[in-house]
Short mmCIF file of C-alpha atoms in Angstrom, two decimals:
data_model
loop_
_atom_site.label_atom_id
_atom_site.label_comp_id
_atom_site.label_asym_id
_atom_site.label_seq_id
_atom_site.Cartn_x
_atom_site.Cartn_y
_atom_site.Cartn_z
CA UNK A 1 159.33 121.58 218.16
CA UNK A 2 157.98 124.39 215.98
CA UNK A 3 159.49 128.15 215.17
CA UNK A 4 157.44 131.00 216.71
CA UNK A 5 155.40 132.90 214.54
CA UNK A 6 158.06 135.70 214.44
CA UNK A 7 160.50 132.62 213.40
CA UNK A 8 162.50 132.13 216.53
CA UNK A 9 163.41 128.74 217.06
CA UNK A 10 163.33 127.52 220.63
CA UNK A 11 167.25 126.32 221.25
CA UNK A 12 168.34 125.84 224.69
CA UNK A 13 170.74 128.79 226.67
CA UNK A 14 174.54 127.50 226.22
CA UNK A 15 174.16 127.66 230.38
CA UNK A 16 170.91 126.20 230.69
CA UNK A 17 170.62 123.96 234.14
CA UNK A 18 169.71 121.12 232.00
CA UNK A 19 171.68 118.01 232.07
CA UNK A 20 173.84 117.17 228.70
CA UNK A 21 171.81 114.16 227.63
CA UNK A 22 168.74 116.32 227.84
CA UNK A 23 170.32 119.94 225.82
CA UNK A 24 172.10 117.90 223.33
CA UNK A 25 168.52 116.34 222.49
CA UNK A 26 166.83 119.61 222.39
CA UNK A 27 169.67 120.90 220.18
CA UNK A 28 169.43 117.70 218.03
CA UNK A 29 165.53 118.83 217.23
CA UNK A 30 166.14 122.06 216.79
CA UNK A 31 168.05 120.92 213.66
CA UNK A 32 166.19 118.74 212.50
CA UNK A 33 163.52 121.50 212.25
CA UNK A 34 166.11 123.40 210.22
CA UNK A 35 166.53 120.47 208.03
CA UNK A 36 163.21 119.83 207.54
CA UNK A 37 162.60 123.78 206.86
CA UNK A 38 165.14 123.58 204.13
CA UNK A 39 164.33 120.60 202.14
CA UNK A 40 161.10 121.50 201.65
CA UNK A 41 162.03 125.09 200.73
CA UNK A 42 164.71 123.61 198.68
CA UNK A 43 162.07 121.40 197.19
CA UNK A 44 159.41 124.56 196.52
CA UNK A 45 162.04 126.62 195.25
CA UNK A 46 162.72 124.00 192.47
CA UNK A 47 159.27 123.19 191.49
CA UNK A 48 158.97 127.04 191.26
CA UNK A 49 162.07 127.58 189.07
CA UNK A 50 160.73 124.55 186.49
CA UNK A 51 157.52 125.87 186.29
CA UNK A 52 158.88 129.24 185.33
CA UNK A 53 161.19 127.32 182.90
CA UNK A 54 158.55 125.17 181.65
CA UNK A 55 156.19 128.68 180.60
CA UNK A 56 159.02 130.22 178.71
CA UNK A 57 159.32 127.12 176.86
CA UNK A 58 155.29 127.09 175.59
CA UNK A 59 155.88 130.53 174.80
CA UNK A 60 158.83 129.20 172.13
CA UNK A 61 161.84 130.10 174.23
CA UNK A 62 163.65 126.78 173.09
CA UNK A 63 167.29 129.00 173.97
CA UNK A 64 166.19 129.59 177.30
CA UNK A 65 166.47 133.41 177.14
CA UNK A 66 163.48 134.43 178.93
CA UNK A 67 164.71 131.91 181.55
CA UNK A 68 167.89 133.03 182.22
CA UNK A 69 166.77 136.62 182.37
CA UNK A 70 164.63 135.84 184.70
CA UNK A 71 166.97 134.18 186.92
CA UNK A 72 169.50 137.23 186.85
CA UNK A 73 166.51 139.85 188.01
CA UNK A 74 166.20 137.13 191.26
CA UNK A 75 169.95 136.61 191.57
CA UNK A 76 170.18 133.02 190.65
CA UNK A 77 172.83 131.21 189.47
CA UNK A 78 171.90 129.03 186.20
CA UNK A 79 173.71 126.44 187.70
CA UNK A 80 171.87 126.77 191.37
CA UNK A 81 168.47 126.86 189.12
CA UNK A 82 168.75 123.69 187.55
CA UNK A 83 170.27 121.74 190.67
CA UNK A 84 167.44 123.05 192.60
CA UNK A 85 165.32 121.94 189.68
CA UNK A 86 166.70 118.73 189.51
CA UNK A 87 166.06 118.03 193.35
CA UNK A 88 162.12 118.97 192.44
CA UNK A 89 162.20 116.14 189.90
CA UNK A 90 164.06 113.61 192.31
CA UNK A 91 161.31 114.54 194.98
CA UNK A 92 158.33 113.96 191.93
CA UNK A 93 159.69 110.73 191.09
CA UNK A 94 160.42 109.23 194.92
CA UNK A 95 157.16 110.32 196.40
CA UNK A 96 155.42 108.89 193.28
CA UNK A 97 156.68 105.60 193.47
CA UNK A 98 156.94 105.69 197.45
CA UNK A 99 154.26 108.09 198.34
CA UNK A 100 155.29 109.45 201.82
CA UNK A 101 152.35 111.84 204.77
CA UNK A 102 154.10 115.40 205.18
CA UNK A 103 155.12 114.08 208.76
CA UNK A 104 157.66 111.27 207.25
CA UNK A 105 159.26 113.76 204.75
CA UNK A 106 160.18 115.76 207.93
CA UNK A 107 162.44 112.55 209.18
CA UNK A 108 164.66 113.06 206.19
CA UNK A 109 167.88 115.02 206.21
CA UNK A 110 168.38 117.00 202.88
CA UNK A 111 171.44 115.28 201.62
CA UNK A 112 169.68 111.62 202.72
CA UNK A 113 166.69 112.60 200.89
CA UNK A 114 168.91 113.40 197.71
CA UNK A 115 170.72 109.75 198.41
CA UNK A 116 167.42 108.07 198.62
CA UNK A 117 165.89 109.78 195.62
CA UNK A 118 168.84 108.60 193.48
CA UNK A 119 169.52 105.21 195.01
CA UNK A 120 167.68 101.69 193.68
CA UNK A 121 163.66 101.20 193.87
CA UNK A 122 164.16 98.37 196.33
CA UNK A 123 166.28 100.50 199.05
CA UNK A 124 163.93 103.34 198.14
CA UNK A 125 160.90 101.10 199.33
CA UNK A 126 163.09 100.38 202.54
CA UNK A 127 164.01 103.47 203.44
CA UNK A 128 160.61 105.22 202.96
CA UNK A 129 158.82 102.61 204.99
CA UNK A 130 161.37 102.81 207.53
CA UNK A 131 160.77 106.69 207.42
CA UNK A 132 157.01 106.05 207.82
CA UNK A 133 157.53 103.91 210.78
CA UNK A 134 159.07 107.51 212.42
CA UNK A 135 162.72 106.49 212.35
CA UNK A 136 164.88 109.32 211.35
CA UNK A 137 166.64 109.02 207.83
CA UNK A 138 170.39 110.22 207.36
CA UNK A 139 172.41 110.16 204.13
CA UNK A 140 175.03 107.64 205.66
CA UNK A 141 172.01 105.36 206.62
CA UNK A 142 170.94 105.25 203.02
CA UNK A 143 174.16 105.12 201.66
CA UNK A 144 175.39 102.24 203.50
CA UNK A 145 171.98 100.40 202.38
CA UNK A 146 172.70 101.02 198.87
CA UNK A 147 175.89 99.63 199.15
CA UNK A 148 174.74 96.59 201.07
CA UNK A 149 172.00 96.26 198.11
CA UNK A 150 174.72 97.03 195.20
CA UNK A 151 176.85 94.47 196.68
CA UNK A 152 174.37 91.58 197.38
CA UNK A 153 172.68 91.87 194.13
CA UNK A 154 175.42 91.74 191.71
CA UNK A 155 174.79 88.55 190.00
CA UNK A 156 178.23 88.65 188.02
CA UNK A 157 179.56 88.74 191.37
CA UNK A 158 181.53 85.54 192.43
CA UNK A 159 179.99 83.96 195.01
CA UNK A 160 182.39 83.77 197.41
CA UNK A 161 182.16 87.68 197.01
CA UNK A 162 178.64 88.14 197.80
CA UNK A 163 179.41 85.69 200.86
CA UNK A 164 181.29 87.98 202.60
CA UNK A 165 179.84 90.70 201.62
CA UNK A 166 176.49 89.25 203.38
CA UNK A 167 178.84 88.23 206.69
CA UNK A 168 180.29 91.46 206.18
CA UNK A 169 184.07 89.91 206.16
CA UNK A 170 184.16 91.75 203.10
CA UNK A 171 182.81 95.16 203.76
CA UNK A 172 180.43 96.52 201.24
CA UNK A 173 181.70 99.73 201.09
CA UNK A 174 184.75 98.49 199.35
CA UNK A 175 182.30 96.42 196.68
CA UNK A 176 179.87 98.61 195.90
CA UNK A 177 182.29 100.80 193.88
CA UNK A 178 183.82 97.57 192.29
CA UNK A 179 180.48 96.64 191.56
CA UNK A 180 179.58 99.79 189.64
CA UNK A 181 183.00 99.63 187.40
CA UNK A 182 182.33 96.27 186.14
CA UNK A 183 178.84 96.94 185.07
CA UNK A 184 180.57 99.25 182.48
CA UNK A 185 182.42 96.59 181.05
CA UNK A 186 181.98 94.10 178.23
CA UNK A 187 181.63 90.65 179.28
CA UNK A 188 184.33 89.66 178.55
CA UNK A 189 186.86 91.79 180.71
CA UNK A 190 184.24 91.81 183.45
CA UNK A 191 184.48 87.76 183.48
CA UNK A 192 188.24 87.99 183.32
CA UNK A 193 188.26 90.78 186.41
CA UNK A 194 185.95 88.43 188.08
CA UNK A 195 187.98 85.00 187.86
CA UNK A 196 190.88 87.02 189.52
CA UNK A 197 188.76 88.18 192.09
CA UNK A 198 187.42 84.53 192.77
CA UNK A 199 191.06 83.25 193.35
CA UNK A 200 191.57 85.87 196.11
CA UNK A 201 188.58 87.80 197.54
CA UNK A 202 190.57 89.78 199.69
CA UNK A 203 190.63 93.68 200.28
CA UNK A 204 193.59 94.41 198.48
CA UNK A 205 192.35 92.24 196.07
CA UNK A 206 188.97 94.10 195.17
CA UNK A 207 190.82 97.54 195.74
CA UNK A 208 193.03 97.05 192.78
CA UNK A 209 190.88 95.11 190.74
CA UNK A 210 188.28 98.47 190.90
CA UNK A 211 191.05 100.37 189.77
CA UNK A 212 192.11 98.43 187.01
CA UNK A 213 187.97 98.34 185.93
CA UNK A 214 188.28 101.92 185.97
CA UNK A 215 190.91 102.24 183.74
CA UNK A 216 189.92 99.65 181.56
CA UNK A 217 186.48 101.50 180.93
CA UNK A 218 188.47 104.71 180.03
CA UNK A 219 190.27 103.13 177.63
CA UNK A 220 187.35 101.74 175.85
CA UNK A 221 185.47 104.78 176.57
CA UNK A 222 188.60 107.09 174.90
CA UNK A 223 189.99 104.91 172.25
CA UNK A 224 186.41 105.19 169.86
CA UNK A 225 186.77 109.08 170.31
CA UNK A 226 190.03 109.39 168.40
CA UNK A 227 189.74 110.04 164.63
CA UNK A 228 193.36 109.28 164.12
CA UNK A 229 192.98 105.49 164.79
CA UNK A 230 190.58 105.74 162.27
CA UNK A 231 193.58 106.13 159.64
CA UNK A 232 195.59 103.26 160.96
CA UNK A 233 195.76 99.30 161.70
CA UNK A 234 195.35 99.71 165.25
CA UNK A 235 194.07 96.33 166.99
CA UNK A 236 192.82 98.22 170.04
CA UNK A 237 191.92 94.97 171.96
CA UNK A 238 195.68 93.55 170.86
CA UNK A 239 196.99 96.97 172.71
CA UNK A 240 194.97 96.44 175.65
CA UNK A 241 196.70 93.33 176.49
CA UNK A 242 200.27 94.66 175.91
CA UNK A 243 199.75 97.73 178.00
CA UNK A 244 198.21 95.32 180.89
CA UNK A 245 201.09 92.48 180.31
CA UNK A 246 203.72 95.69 180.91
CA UNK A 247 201.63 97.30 183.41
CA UNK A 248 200.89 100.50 181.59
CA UNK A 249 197.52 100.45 181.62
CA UNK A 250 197.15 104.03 183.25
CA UNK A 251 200.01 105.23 181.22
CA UNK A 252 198.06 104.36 177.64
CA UNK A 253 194.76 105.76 179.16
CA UNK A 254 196.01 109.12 179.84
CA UNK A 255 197.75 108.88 176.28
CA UNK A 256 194.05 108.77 175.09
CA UNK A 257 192.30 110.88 176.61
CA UNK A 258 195.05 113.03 176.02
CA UNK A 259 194.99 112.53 172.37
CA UNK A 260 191.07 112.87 172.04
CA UNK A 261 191.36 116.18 174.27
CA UNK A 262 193.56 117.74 171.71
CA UNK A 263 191.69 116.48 168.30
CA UNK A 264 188.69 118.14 170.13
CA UNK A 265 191.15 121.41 170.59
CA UNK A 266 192.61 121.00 167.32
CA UNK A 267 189.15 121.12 165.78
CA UNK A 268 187.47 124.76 167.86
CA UNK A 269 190.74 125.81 166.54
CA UNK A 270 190.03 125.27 163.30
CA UNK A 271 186.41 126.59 163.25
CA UNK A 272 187.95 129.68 165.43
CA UNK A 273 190.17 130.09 162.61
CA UNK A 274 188.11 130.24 159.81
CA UNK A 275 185.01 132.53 161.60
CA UNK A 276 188.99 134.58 162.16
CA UNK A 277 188.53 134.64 158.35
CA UNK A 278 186.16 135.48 157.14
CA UNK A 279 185.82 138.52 159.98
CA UNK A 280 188.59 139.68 157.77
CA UNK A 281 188.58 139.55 154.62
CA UNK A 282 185.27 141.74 155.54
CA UNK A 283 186.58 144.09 157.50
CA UNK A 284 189.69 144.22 154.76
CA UNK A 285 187.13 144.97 151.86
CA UNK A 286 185.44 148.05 153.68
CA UNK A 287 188.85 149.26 155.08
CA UNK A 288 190.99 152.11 152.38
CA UNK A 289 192.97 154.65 152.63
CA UNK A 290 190.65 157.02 155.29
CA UNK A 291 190.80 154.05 158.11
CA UNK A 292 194.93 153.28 158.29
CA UNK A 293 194.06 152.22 161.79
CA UNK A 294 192.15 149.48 160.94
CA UNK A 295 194.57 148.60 158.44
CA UNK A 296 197.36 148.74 160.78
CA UNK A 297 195.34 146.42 162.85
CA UNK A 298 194.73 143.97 160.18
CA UNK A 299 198.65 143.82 159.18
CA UNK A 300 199.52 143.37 163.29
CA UNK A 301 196.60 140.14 163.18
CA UNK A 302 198.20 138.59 159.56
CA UNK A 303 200.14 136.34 161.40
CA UNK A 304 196.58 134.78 162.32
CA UNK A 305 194.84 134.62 158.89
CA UNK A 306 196.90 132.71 156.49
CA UNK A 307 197.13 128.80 156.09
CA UNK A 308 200.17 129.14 158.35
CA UNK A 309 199.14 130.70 161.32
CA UNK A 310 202.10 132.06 163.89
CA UNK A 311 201.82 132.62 167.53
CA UNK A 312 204.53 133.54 170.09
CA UNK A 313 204.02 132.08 173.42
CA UNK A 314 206.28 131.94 176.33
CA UNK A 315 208.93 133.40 173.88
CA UNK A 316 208.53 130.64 171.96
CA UNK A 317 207.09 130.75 168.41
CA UNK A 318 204.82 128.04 167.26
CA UNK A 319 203.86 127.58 163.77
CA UNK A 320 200.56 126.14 162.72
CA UNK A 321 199.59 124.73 159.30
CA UNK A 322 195.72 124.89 158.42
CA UNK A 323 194.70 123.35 154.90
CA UNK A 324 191.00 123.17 154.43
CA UNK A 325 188.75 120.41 153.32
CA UNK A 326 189.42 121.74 149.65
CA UNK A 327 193.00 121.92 149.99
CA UNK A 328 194.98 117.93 149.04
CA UNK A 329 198.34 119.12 149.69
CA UNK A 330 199.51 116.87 152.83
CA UNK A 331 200.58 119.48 155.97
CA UNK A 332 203.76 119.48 156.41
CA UNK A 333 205.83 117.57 159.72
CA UNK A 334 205.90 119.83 162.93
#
């Protein structure tokens, strides 16, 4: 099934005589041709947008400027650009290591092409030569082969895992993401998640064991970010195991991330502050007695430029302290 040269697509009347095995097929190819249509216009598009990229880069846009003009006269989204980019560079990379005729390309849905392009080599090569056989791809298909893979090939894995994961007692769905949170892990909290696991490869087991992988790689993922530790006897790994023996582990994560979030604040703040500066003690040096506007408007934004900096928010008045890198004196308690 092909569009007409003046782009109609052939879909069956919604009372057409034919049976309801017979419109639902013709309906079923009919998308597919849309698919097909828009993955490789997808896939153009992107190739397009990098090459455009890619010139105003020899020409010593670094910024990206010219680029991003550009996109604005065609009414694209930077973020639309780069996704559509990124898609171009999925499709270089699959059909280079699995090169694929025009005709198998077609068997791919957009979003299973996308799964494919991102999933491992060895599910690539299956899925591409399954596509080449003429069997059509969707993303679940892929997806659920990538789990299958994720879950059979995890050699940390206990066996008895990877067991039922083959018989499918233990559905791979619910290991794959298990899988991927322990490969974030030191070895030594990944053995220790694992030996639990062992003891009871149920469900509920590998449900809550995920979880507490996830949390356990935000807290080692948060904990390095935070300059404060840096200025006190914290045994991180000591605090780990108190949080898990209380069951807190959640509790200290979000304190972390938390905590990291607002050094991160506390530090735009400061370079805010000082650009606040130094904008005016400039402006204050031109301003005199001819401009008691901008003077007036200097005296109303004091409260900002000082070492103690005052804000009113929510009727509430908070009180900042700044001291520079030059200044020793210790800031005083909130």
């Amino acid at each position: 099934m092909e569009p007409t040269p003046d782009f109609v697509l052939p879909i069956p009347a919604a009372d057409s005589p034919l049976s309801e095995e017979e419109f639902l097929q013709q309906v079923r190819q009919a998308w597919q041709v849309c698919e097909r249509f828009d993955l490789q216009t997808e896939i153009w598009r992107g190739q397009i947008l990098r090459t455009v990229r890619d010139r105003y880069r020899h020409q010593g846009d670094e910024r990206g400027i010219g680029f991003q003009q550009w996109l604005q006269e065609q009414e694209i989204s930077k973020r639309r650009a780069y996704d559509l980019i990124q898609l171009a560079d999925r499709a270089d990379e699959l059909l280079r290591e699995c090169p694929l005729p025009p005709a198998a390309i077609s068997r791919f849905s957009k979003r299973a092409f996308l799964e494919t392009a991102a999933a491992d080599p060895q599910v690539q090569a299956l899925i591409t030569q399954a596509a080449a056989a003429g069997d059509r791809i969707t993303h679940r298909q892929v997806r659920q082969l990538q789990e299958e893979w994720t879950a059979l090939h995890a050699d940390f894995l206990p066996p008895v895992v990877r067991q039922k994961a083959s018989d499918r007692t233990l559905a791979p769905r619910y290991v794959a993401p298990l899988v991927k949170e322990l490969e974030k892990l030191p070895p030594q909290q990944q053995q220790e998640l694992c030996q639990e696991l062992a003891s009871d490869p149920s469900v509920e087991t590998v449900k809550e064991i995920t979880a507490t992988a996830r949390q356990l790689r935000r807290y080692l993922e948060a904990a390095p970010q935070i300059q404060a530790l840096n200025a006190h006897p914290v045994d991180l790994k000591q605090a780990l195991m108190e949080a898990q023996r209380l069951e807190q582990l959640q509790t200290v994560v979000d304190l972390l991330q938390q905590a990291a979030q607002l050094e991160s604040t506390i530090a735009r703040l400061y370079t805010t502050w000082q650009r606040l500066s130094q904008l005016s003690d400039r402006l204050y040096q031109e301003a005199g007695a001819s401009t008691p506007q901008l003077q007036a408007l200097l005296e109303a934004l004091d409260v900002l430029f000082g070492d103690i900096v005052q804000i009113d928010l929510a009727g509430q008045t908070i009180k900042l302290h700044i001291f520079s890198e030059s200044q020793s004196a210790v800031p005083p308690s909130p």
